[in-house]
Amino acid sequence: MDHALKDNARDLERDLDWLARVLDARLKSYFGKAEAPPHPLDSPPPSLEESHSPWAEFLRAHAVSAPVRLIVLLGLVPHVRPQLLDVLLLRNEASSRGFTEFGGTQAGAHGGFLPTGETAVFLIAGDDLAERFEAALLFDGGELLAREGVLRLGPAGGIAEPALSGALLISAEHLQRFTVGALRRPAFSAEFPARLIQTSLAVDDLVLPQSTLEQLNEIKRWVLHGDTLLRDWGLEHRLQPGFTCLFHGPSGTGKTLSACLLGKMCGCDVYRIDLGMIVSKYIGETEKNLARVFDLAEHRRWILFFDEADALFGKRTQVEDARDRYANQEISFLLQRIEEFHGVVILASNFKTNIDDAFLRRFHAVVQFTAPRVPERLRLWQEAFSGKAVLEARINLSLLASKHELTGATIMNVVRYASLLTLSRREKNAKAEILLSDLEEGIRRELLKEGRAI
């Protein structure tokens, strides 16, 4: 059994026992079944200082108070021990229904009691108004629960219903962290239109001009030190929480690879969202598709890589109909989510001129990816071949680099073409020799694909 899972189970067992004691004390106090009853929170939570479970590490890292700890446990209970809250299904004899002050709701498939904000406030404060007001503030956006994306209140049932009637919704990320101890990466689907992108290459394999590399280092510095700048240095009220940049340049110049390597250097997952794929012809659907990605990505330290950014951020003509107006609303929505996102967002385009100037001013960095020059093309050729292949004596890589203006992706297409030809004709135990004629034919085919003269 995984150690994190086992450690979480052990520590949560103790904390759930504490929650049960607090709940019992609150009910006895509320119904006057004990003489001079102590405040329910006078029962201290278990000390987990020596534990290394993900649950205990979270409590220590954020110095979680007892009331916040109770709220998170309430959010966990329906997932790990739903019967613990069955006591709150008591029927009020005076009204012949449940107790309003307990809050709670019930779902169709779940037979138990689902705690709401009202349940949490009742458990912490009973009917003491001052304590209730204080407890309700724990759900505010600047407090730990919302700031770290741990738990939120679900929507209330109707426009006139109190906010505290919303269910306690623990995030999928923290539910996994506090139970099995590890995050499961979401799979690409209609509900999550993004793919995890990775590379086996190292930073040293990235062949880019020094100016471009320095701009990438600027993004890396933000990923590694942005939280310190915002919180420890007190700039969170003056700076936006994330970093937004535009990668622009021809296809095959390293935009996607650079995003992957940034994630690799910083220990972040990189998810690629193809805007050309998810922009919907149905009004409002694009907004929903993008919202799913941002909701799941929040607080996970992901880098979001939006390919084909022209699909939403391209230059637009004047508004002529309702569809144009709605497209502008979708752009505004995406801009707002990007600016509020606690992470790095990279938008990629083949042409900077395709992006509206109004959007360009909102990026923290605009990184240009140019076609490689002769020295860079030579290095790409030199590092492209397998160590098991030998080059025909007539092959002059310096000449190829100077003669043909090719991108790194195109060079790799040529090498793949020539290498497969070599493997197909090689006799057993013979050396694998790459022929100049094969490279030239591969180059010819690539130039024809691009519509360029040979």
CSV table of C-alpha atoms in Angstrom, one decimal, residues 65-326:
chain,number,residue,atom,x,y,z
A,65,SER,CA,-6.7,27.0,12.6
A,66,ALA,CA,-9.1,24.7,14.3
A,67,PRO,CA,-12.2,26.3,12.7
A,68,VAL,CA,-10.7,26.0,9.2
A,69,ARG,CA,-9.6,22.4,9.9
A,70,LEU,CA,-13.2,21.6,10.8
A,71,ILE,CA,-14.5,23.1,7.6
A,72,VAL,CA,-12.1,21.1,5.5
A,73,LEU,CA,-13.0,17.9,7.4
A,74,LEU,CA,-16.7,18.6,6.8
A,75,GLY,CA,-16.0,18.8,3.1
A,76,LEU,CA,-14.1,15.5,3.2
A,77,VAL,CA,-16.7,13.6,5.3
A,78,PRO,CA,-19.2,12.8,2.4
A,79,HIS,CA,-16.3,11.3,0.5
A,80,VAL,CA,-14.6,9.3,3.3
A,81,ARG,CA,-17.1,8.7,6.1
A,82,PRO,CA,-20.6,9.9,5.1
A,83,GLN,CA,-22.4,8.1,8.0
A,84,LEU,CA,-20.6,10.5,10.5
A,85,LEU,CA,-23.1,13.2,9.7
A,86,ASP,CA,-26.3,11.0,9.9
A,87,VAL,CA,-26.9,12.5,13.3
A,88,LEU,CA,-27.8,15.8,11.6
A,89,LEU,CA,-30.7,14.1,9.8
A,90,LEU,CA,-32.7,14.5,13.1
A,91,ARG,CA,-36.3,15.5,12.6
A,92,ASN,CA,-37.6,18.6,14.4
A,93,GLU,CA,-40.7,17.5,16.2
A,94,ALA,CA,-42.1,21.0,16.2
A,95,SER,CA,-41.9,21.5,12.4
A,96,SER,CA,-41.9,17.8,11.3
A,97,ARG,CA,-38.8,18.4,9.2
A,98,GLY,CA,-35.1,18.8,9.6
A,99,PHE,CA,-33.5,21.5,11.8
A,100,THR,CA,-33.0,24.6,9.7
A,101,GLU,CA,-30.0,25.6,11.7
A,102,PHE,CA,-28.1,22.4,10.8
A,103,GLY,CA,-28.0,23.5,7.1
A,104,GLY,CA,-27.2,20.6,4.8
A,105,THR,CA,-28.7,19.2,1.7
A,106,GLN,CA,-29.3,15.9,0.0
A,107,ALA,CA,-28.5,14.7,-3.5
A,108,GLY,CA,-30.4,12.2,-5.5
A,109,ALA,CA,-27.8,9.4,-5.6
A,110,HIS,CA,-26.2,10.2,-2.2
A,111,GLY,CA,-28.5,9.1,0.7
A,112,GLY,CA,-26.6,10.9,3.4
A,113,PHE,CA,-26.3,14.5,4.7
A,114,LEU,CA,-24.3,16.8,2.5
A,115,PRO,CA,-22.9,19.7,4.7
A,116,THR,CA,-23.3,23.3,3.6
A,117,GLY,CA,-21.8,26.5,4.7
A,118,GLU,CA,-24.6,26.8,7.3
A,119,THR,CA,-23.5,23.4,8.7
A,120,ALA,CA,-20.0,24.6,9.2
A,121,VAL,CA,-21.0,27.9,10.8
A,122,PHE,CA,-23.4,26.0,13.2
A,123,LEU,CA,-20.7,23.6,14.2
A,124,ILE,CA,-18.2,26.4,14.9
A,125,ALA,CA,-20.5,29.0,16.4
A,126,GLY,CA,-23.9,27.6,17.2
A,127,ASP,CA,-26.4,30.5,17.4
A,128,ASP,CA,-23.8,33.1,18.7
A,129,LEU,CA,-24.2,35.9,16.1
A,130,ALA,CA,-20.7,37.4,16.6
A,131,GLU,CA,-19.1,34.0,16.2
A,132,ARG,CA,-21.3,33.2,13.2
A,133,PHE,CA,-20.2,36.3,11.4
A,134,GLU,CA,-16.6,35.5,12.1
A,135,ALA,CA,-17.0,31.9,11.0
A,136,ALA,CA,-18.7,33.0,7.7
A,137,LEU,CA,-15.6,35.2,6.9
A,138,LEU,CA,-13.5,32.1,6.6
A,139,PHE,CA,-15.1,31.5,3.1
A,140,ASP,CA,-14.0,35.0,1.8
A,141,GLY,CA,-11.7,35.1,-1.2
A,142,GLY,CA,-8.7,36.3,0.7
A,143,GLU,CA,-8.8,33.6,3.3
A,144,LEU,CA,-7.0,30.3,3.2
A,145,LEU,CA,-9.8,28.1,1.8
A,146,ALA,CA,-10.4,30.2,-1.3
A,147,ARG,CA,-6.8,31.6,-1.6
A,148,GLU,CA,-5.4,28.0,-1.9
A,149,GLY,CA,-8.4,26.6,-3.8
A,150,VAL,CA,-9.0,24.1,-1.0
A,151,LEU,CA,-12.8,24.3,-0.6
A,152,ARG,CA,-15.6,26.6,-1.8
A,153,LEU,CA,-19.3,27.1,-1.3
A,154,GLY,CA,-21.4,25.7,-4.1
A,155,PRO,CA,-24.1,27.9,-5.6
A,156,ALA,CA,-27.2,28.5,-3.5
A,157,GLY,CA,-30.4,27.0,-4.8
A,158,GLY,CA,-31.9,30.3,-6.0
A,159,ILE,CA,-31.3,34.0,-6.2
A,160,ALA,CA,-33.0,34.7,-2.9
A,161,GLU,CA,-31.3,31.9,-0.9
A,162,PRO,CA,-28.5,32.7,1.6
A,163,ALA,CA,-24.9,32.1,0.4
A,164,LEU,CA,-24.3,29.8,3.3
A,165,SER,CA,-26.9,27.4,1.9
A,166,GLY,CA,-24.3,26.3,-0.8
A,167,ALA,CA,-22.8,22.9,-0.3
A,168,LEU,CA,-19.2,22.6,0.9
A,169,LEU,CA,-17.3,21.6,-2.3
A,170,ILE,CA,-13.7,20.4,-1.7
A,171,SER,CA,-11.5,20.7,-4.8
A,172,ALA,CA,-10.7,17.5,-6.7
A,173,GLU,CA,-7.0,18.3,-6.2
A,174,HIS,CA,-7.2,18.5,-2.5
A,175,LEU,CA,-9.6,15.5,-2.2
A,176,GLN,CA,-6.9,13.4,-3.9
A,177,ARG,CA,-4.1,14.9,-1.9
A,178,PHE,CA,-5.8,14.3,1.5
A,179,THR,CA,-6.9,10.7,0.6
A,180,VAL,CA,-4.8,8.8,-1.8
A,181,GLY,CA,-1.9,11.3,-1.4
A,182,ALA,CA,-1.3,12.0,-5.1
A,183,LEU,CA,-2.8,14.0,-7.9
A,184,ARG,CA,-4.3,12.2,-10.9
A,185,ARG,CA,-3.8,14.0,-14.1
A,186,PRO,CA,-7.0,14.7,-16.0
A,187,ALA,CA,-7.4,12.9,-19.3
A,188,PHE,CA,-8.2,14.8,-22.5
A,189,SER,CA,-12.0,14.9,-23.1
A,190,ALA,CA,-14.8,17.2,-24.1
A,191,GLU,CA,-15.1,18.3,-20.5
A,192,PHE,CA,-11.3,18.9,-20.3
A,193,PRO,CA,-10.1,20.0,-23.7
A,194,ALA,CA,-6.4,20.1,-22.9
A,195,ARG,CA,-3.5,17.7,-23.3
A,196,LEU,CA,-0.5,17.2,-21.1
A,197,ILE,CA,2.6,17.8,-23.2
A,198,GLN,CA,6.1,16.5,-22.3
A,199,THR,CA,9.5,16.1,-23.8
A,200,SER,CA,12.5,13.8,-23.2
A,201,LEU,CA,14.9,16.5,-24.3
A,202,ALA,CA,17.0,18.6,-21.9
A,203,VAL,CA,17.4,22.4,-21.7
A,204,ASP,CA,20.8,22.0,-23.5
A,205,ASP,CA,19.0,20.6,-26.5
A,206,LEU,CA,17.2,23.9,-27.0
A,207,VAL,CA,18.8,25.7,-29.9
A,208,LEU,CA,17.7,29.4,-29.7
A,209,PRO,CA,19.2,32.8,-29.9
A,210,GLN,CA,20.6,34.1,-26.6
A,211,SER,CA,18.0,36.9,-26.5
A,212,THR,CA,15.2,34.4,-26.7
A,213,LEU,CA,16.8,32.2,-24.0
A,214,GLU,CA,17.0,35.2,-21.6
A,215,GLN,CA,13.3,35.9,-22.1
A,216,LEU,CA,12.5,32.3,-21.2
A,217,ASN,CA,14.6,32.7,-18.1
A,218,GLU,CA,12.5,35.6,-17.1
A,219,ILE,CA,9.4,33.3,-17.2
A,220,LYS,CA,11.3,30.7,-15.2
A,221,ARG,CA,12.3,33.2,-12.5
A,222,TRP,CA,8.6,34.1,-12.1
A,223,VAL,CA,7.5,30.5,-11.7
A,224,LEU,CA,10.2,29.8,-9.1
A,225,HIS,CA,10.1,33.1,-7.2
A,226,GLY,CA,6.7,34.7,-8.0
A,227,ASP,CA,5.0,33.5,-4.8
A,228,THR,CA,7.8,35.0,-2.7
A,229,LEU,CA,7.6,38.3,-4.5
A,230,LEU,CA,3.8,38.5,-4.0
A,231,ARG,CA,3.5,37.2,-0.5
A,232,ASP,CA,6.8,37.6,1.4
A,233,TRP,CA,7.6,40.9,-0.3
A,234,GLY,CA,4.1,42.1,0.0
A,235,LEU,CA,3.4,42.9,-3.6
A,236,GLU,CA,0.2,40.8,-4.0
A,237,HIS,CA,-2.0,43.9,-4.0
A,238,ARG,CA,0.1,45.7,-6.6
A,239,LEU,CA,0.9,42.9,-9.1
A,240,GLN,CA,-1.2,40.4,-10.9
A,241,PRO,CA,-1.0,36.9,-9.5
A,242,GLY,CA,0.2,35.2,-12.7
A,243,PHE,CA,2.5,35.7,-15.8
A,244,THR,CA,1.1,36.0,-19.3
A,245,CYS,CA,3.3,35.9,-22.4
A,246,LEU,CA,3.0,35.5,-26.2
A,247,PHE,CA,5.3,33.2,-28.2
A,248,HIS,CA,5.3,34.2,-31.8
A,249,GLY,CA,7.3,32.9,-34.8
A,250,PRO,CA,7.1,30.4,-37.7
A,251,SER,CA,6.1,26.8,-37.2
A,252,GLY,CA,8.9,24.5,-36.1
A,253,THR,CA,11.0,27.2,-34.4
A,254,GLY,CA,10.6,25.7,-30.8
A,255,LYS,CA,7.6,27.4,-29.3
A,256,THR,CA,6.0,24.2,-28.0
A,257,LEU,CA,9.3,22.7,-27.0
A,258,SER,CA,10.2,25.8,-25.0
A,259,ALA,CA,7.0,25.6,-23.1
A,260,CYS,CA,7.6,21.9,-22.3
A,261,LEU,CA,11.2,22.6,-21.1
A,262,LEU,CA,10.0,25.5,-19.0
A,263,GLY,CA,7.7,23.1,-17.2
A,264,LYS,CA,10.5,20.6,-16.9
A,265,MET,CA,12.9,23.1,-15.4
A,266,CYS,CA,10.3,24.4,-12.9
A,267,GLY,CA,8.6,21.1,-12.0
A,268,CYS,CA,5.3,22.1,-13.5
A,269,ASP,CA,2.9,20.2,-15.8
A,270,VAL,CA,2.3,21.9,-19.1
A,271,TYR,CA,-1.2,21.6,-20.7
A,272,ARG,CA,-1.7,22.5,-24.4
A,273,ILE,CA,-5.1,23.9,-25.3
A,274,ASP,CA,-5.8,24.3,-29.0
A,275,LEU,CA,-8.0,27.3,-29.3
A,276,GLY,CA,-8.8,26.5,-32.9
A,277,MET,CA,-10.3,23.3,-31.7
A,278,ILE,CA,-12.4,24.5,-28.7
A,279,VAL,CA,-13.7,27.7,-30.1
A,280,SER,CA,-17.3,26.7,-30.6
A,281,LYS,CA,-19.8,27.8,-33.3
A,282,TYR,CA,-22.4,27.7,-30.5
A,283,ILE,CA,-22.7,30.9,-28.6
A,284,GLY,CA,-21.5,30.6,-25.1
A,285,GLU,CA,-19.9,27.2,-25.4
A,286,THR,CA,-16.4,28.5,-25.8
A,287,GLU,CA,-16.6,30.2,-22.5
A,288,LYS,CA,-17.8,27.0,-20.8
A,289,ASN,CA,-15.0,25.0,-22.4
A,290,LEU,CA,-12.3,27.4,-21.2
A,291,ALA,CA,-13.8,27.7,-17.7
A,292,ARG,CA,-13.4,24.0,-17.2
A,293,VAL,CA,-9.7,24.2,-17.9
A,294,PHE,CA,-9.1,27.2,-15.7
A,295,ASP,CA,-11.1,25.8,-12.8
A,296,LEU,CA,-9.1,22.6,-12.7
A,297,ALA,CA,-5.8,24.3,-13.3
A,298,GLU,CA,-6.2,26.8,-10.5
A,299,HIS,CA,-3.5,26.4,-7.8
A,300,ARG,CA,-1.9,23.4,-9.4
A,301,ARG,CA,1.2,25.3,-10.7
A,302,TRP,CA,0.3,24.3,-14.3
A,303,ILE,CA,1.6,26.2,-17.3
A,304,LEU,CA,-1.3,26.6,-19.8
A,305,PHE,CA,-0.1,26.7,-23.4
A,306,PHE,CA,-2.8,28.1,-25.8
A,307,ASP,CA,-1.9,27.2,-29.4
A,308,GLU,CA,-3.3,29.0,-32.3
A,309,ALA,CA,-4.1,32.1,-30.2
A,310,ASP,CA,-5.2,33.9,-33.3
A,311,ALA,CA,-8.5,32.0,-33.1
A,312,LEU,CA,-9.6,34.3,-30.2
A,313,PHE,CA,-7.0,37.1,-30.1
A,314,GLY,CA,-6.8,37.9,-33.9
A,315,LYS,CA,-7.6,41.3,-35.2
A,316,ARG,CA,-11.3,41.9,-35.6
A,317,THR,CA,-13.3,44.1,-37.8
A,318,GLN,CA,-16.2,46.2,-36.5
A,319,VAL,CA,-19.0,44.5,-34.7
A,320,GLU,CA,-21.7,43.7,-37.2
A,321,ASP,CA,-24.0,41.2,-35.5
A,322,ALA,CA,-24.8,39.3,-32.3
A,323,ARG,CA,-22.1,36.7,-33.0
A,324,ASP,CA,-19.4,39.3,-33.2
A,325,ARG,CA,-20.6,40.8,-29.9
A,326,TYR,CA,-20.5,37.4,-28.3
